[in-house]
Short mmCIF file of C-alpha atoms in Angstrom, two decimals:
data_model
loop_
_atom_site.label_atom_id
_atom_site.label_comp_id
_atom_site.label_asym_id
_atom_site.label_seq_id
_atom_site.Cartn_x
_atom_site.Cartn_y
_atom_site.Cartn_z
CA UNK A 1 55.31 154.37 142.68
CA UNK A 2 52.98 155.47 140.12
CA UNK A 3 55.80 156.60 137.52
CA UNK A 4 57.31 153.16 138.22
CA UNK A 5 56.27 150.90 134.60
CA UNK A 6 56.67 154.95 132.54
CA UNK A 7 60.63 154.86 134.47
CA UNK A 8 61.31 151.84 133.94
CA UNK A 9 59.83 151.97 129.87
CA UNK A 10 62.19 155.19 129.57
CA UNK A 11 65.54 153.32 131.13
CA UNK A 12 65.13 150.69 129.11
CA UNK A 13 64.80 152.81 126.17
CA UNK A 14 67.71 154.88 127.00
CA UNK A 15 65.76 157.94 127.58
CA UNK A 16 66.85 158.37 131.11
CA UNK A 17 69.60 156.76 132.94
CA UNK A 18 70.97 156.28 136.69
CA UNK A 19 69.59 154.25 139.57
CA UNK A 20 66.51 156.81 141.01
CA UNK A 21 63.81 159.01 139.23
CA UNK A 22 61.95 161.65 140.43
CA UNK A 23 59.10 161.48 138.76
CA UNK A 24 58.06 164.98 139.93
CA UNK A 25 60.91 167.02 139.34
CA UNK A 26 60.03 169.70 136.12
CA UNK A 27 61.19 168.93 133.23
CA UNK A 28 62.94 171.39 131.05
CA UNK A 29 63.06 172.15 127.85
CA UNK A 30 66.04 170.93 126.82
CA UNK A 31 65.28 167.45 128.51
CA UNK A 32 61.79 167.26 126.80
CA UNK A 33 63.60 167.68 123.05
CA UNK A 34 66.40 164.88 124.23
CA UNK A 35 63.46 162.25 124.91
CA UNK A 36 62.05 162.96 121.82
CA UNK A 37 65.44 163.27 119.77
CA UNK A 38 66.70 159.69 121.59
CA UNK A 39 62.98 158.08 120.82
CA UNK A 40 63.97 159.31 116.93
CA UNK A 41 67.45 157.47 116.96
CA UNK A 42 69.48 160.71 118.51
CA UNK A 43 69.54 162.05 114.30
CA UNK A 44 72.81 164.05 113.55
CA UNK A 45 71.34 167.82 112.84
CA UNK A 46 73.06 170.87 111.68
CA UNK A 47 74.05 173.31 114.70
CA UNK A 48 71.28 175.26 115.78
CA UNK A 49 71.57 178.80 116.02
CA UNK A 50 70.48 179.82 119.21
CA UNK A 51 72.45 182.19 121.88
CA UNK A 52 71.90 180.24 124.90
CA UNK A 53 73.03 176.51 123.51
CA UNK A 54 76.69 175.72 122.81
CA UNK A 55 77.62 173.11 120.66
CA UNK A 56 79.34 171.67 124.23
CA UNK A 57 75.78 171.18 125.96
CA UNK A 58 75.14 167.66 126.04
CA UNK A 59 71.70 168.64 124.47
CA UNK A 60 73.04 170.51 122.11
CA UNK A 61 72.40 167.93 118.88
CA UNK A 62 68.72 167.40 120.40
CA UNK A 63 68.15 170.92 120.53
CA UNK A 64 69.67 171.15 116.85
CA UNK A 65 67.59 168.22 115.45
CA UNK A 66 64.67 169.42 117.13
CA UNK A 67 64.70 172.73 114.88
CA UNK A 68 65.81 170.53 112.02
CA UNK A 69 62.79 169.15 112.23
CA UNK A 70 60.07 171.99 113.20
CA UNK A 71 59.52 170.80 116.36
CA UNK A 72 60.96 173.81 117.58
CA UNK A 73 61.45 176.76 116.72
CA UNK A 74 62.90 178.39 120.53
CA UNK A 75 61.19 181.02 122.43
CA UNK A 76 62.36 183.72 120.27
CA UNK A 77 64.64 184.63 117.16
CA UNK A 78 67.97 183.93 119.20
CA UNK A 79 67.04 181.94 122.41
CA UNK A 80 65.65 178.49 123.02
CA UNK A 81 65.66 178.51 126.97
CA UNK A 82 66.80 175.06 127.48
CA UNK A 83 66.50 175.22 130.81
CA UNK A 84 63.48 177.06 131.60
CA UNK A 85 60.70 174.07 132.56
CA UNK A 86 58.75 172.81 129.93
CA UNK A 87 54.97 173.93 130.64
CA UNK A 88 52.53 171.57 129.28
CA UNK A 89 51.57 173.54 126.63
CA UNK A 90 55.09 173.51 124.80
CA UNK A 91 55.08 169.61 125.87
CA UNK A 92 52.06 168.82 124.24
CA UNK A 93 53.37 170.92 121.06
CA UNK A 94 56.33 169.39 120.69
CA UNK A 95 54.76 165.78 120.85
CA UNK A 96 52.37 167.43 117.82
CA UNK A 97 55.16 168.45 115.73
CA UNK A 98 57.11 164.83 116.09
CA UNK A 99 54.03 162.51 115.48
CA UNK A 100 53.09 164.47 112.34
#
């Protein structure tokens, strides 16, 4: 019950969608760049170029805007890891690089 009034903020912004939310489930890195890139207006970006997203992942245009705009740059040259979970410390970055 405590994620209840952040839920139902985040529905009603479109960020997440469905009829439960499990407020303690990790979060990965792909879905923390899709809340951001939704909060922006879900931007069109250039492809990014990393191995391990395809232009078919459903996060593929957050992942690309997300670069785009220096929030990220991936975990390394080639790879963003969108599905590895998003430890605080890449959370807390990313929120950085949008609000400046």
């Amino acid at each position: 019950m405590i994620f209840f009034v952040a839920a139902l903020w985040a529905y009603e912004k479109g960020l997440v969608s469905g009829d439960s939310f499990d407020g303690s489930s990790p979060c990965t890195r792909a879905q923390a760049v899709t809340y951001l890139w939704k909060l922006a207006g879900s931007p069109a970006a250039p492809a990014a170029d990393f191995a391990d997203v395809s232009a078919s992942d459903p996060y593929a245009g957050a992942v690309a805007w997300a670069e785009q705009a220096g929030i990220t740059a991936g975990t390394s040259d080639t790879t963003f890891s969108p599905n590895d979970t998003c430890t605080r410390g890449q959370i807390v970055m990313f929120l950085y690089r949008y609000m400046a």
